[in-house]
GROMACS .gro file of C-alpha atoms in nm:
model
  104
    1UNK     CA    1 -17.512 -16.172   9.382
    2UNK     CA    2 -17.846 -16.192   9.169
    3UNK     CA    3 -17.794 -16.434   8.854
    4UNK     CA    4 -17.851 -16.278   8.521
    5UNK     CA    5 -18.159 -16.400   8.276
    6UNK     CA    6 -17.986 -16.336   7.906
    7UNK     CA    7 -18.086 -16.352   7.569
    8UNK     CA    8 -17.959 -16.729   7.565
    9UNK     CA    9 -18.099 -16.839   7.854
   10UNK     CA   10 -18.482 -16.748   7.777
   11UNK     CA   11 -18.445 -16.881   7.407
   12UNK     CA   12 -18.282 -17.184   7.575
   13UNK     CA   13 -18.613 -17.219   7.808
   14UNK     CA   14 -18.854 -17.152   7.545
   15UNK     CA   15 -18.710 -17.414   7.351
   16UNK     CA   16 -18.766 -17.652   7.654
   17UNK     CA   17 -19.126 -17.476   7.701
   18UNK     CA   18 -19.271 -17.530   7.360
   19UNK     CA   19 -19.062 -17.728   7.126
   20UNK     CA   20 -18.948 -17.462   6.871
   21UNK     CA   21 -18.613 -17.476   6.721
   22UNK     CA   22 -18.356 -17.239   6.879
   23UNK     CA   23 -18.300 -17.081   6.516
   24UNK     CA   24 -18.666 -16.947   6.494
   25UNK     CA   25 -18.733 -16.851   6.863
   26UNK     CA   26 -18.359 -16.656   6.833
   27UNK     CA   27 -18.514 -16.480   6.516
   28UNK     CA   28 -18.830 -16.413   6.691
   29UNK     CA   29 -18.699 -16.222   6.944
   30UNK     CA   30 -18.429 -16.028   6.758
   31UNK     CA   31 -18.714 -15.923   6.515
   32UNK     CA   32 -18.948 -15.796   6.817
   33UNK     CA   33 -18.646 -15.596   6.973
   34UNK     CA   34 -18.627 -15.460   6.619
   35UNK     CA   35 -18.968 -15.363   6.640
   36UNK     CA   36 -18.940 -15.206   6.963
   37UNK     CA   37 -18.672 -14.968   6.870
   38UNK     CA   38 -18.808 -14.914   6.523
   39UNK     CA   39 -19.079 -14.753   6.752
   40UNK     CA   40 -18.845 -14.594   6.968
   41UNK     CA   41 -18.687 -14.421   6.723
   42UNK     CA   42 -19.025 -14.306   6.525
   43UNK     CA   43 -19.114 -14.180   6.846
   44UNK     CA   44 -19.385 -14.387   6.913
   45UNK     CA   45 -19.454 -14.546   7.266
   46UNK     CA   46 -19.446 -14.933   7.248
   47UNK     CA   47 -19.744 -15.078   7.549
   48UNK     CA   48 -19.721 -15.426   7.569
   49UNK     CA   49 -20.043 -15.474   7.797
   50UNK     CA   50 -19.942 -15.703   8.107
   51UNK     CA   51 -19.588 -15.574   8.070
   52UNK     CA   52 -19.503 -15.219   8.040
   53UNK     CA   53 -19.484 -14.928   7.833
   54UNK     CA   54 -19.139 -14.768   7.638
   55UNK     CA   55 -19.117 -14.463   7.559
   56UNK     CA   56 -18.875 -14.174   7.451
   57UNK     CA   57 -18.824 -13.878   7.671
   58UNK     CA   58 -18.563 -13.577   7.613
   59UNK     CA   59 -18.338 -13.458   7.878
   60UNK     CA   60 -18.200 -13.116   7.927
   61UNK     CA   61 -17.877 -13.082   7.808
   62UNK     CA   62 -17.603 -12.894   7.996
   63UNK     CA   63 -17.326 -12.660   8.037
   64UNK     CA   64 -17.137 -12.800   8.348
   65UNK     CA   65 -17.157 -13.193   8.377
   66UNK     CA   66 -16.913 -13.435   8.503
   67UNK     CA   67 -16.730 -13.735   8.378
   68UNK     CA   68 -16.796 -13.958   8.677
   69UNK     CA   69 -16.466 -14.207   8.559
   70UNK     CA   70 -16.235 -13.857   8.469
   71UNK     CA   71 -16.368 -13.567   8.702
   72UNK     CA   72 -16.338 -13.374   8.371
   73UNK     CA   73 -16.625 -13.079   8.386
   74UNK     CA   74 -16.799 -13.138   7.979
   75UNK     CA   75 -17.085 -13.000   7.834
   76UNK     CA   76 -17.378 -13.253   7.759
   77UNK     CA   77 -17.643 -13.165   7.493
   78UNK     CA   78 -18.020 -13.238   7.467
   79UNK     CA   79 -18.038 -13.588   7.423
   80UNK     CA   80 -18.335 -13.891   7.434
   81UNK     CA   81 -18.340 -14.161   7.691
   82UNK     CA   82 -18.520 -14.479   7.710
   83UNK     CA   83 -18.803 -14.523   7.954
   84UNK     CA   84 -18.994 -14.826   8.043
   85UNK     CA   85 -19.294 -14.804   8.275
   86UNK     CA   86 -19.399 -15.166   8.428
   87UNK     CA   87 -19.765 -15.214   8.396
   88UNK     CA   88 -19.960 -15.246   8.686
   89UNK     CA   89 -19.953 -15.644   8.689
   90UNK     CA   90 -19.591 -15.662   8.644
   91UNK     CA   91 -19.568 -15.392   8.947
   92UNK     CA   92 -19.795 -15.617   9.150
   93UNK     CA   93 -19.589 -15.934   9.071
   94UNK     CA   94 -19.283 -15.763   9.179
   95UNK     CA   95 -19.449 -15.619   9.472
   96UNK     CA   96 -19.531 -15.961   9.604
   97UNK     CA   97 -19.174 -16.150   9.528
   98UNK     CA   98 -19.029 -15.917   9.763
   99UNK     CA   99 -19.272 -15.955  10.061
  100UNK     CA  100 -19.230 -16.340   9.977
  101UNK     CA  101 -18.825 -16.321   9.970
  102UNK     CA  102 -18.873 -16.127  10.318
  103UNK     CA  103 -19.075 -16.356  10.521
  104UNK     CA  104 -18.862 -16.624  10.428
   0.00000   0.00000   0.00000
């Protein structure tokens, strides 16, 4: 099973990485999240260069969908959805970790 990377974790290692007090780094990253969905919310894509874009896009809503847990047959409505689009260097990274993970 793949091992999770949380919220913890990466304020744990970028305490180890540059010395900053949990506290701050914690409130760092909470506050860009904010940001993010701040954004989101005005609609606005968020393109962090190197990384990705976010954006909002609307999905159809429908008459006949199904509750995958219930088998119940409900009606959705027009609703957003998050989107995130890896940038072209974060595509390439990936790319190459699993040709690496394959030849190994």
């Amino acid at each position: 099973m793949e091992e999770k990377l949380t919220k913890a974790a990466i304020i744990e290692s970028l305490h180890d990485k540059l010395g900053l007090d949990r506290t701050s780094i914690h409130k760092v990253i909470d506050e860009l999240f904010e940001e993010i969905k701040d954004g989101l919310k005005d609609d606005r894509v968020i393109e962090l260069r190197g990384f990705g874009t976010f954006e909002v896009r609307t999905r159809k809503g429908r008459e006949k969908a199904r509750n995958p847990k219930t088998g119940e047959v409900v009606a959705v409505d027009k609703h957003g959805v998050a989107i995130f689009r890896p940038g072209k260097e974060l595509k390439e990274f990936v790319w190459n970790i699993r040709t690496a993970k394959e030849i190994d």
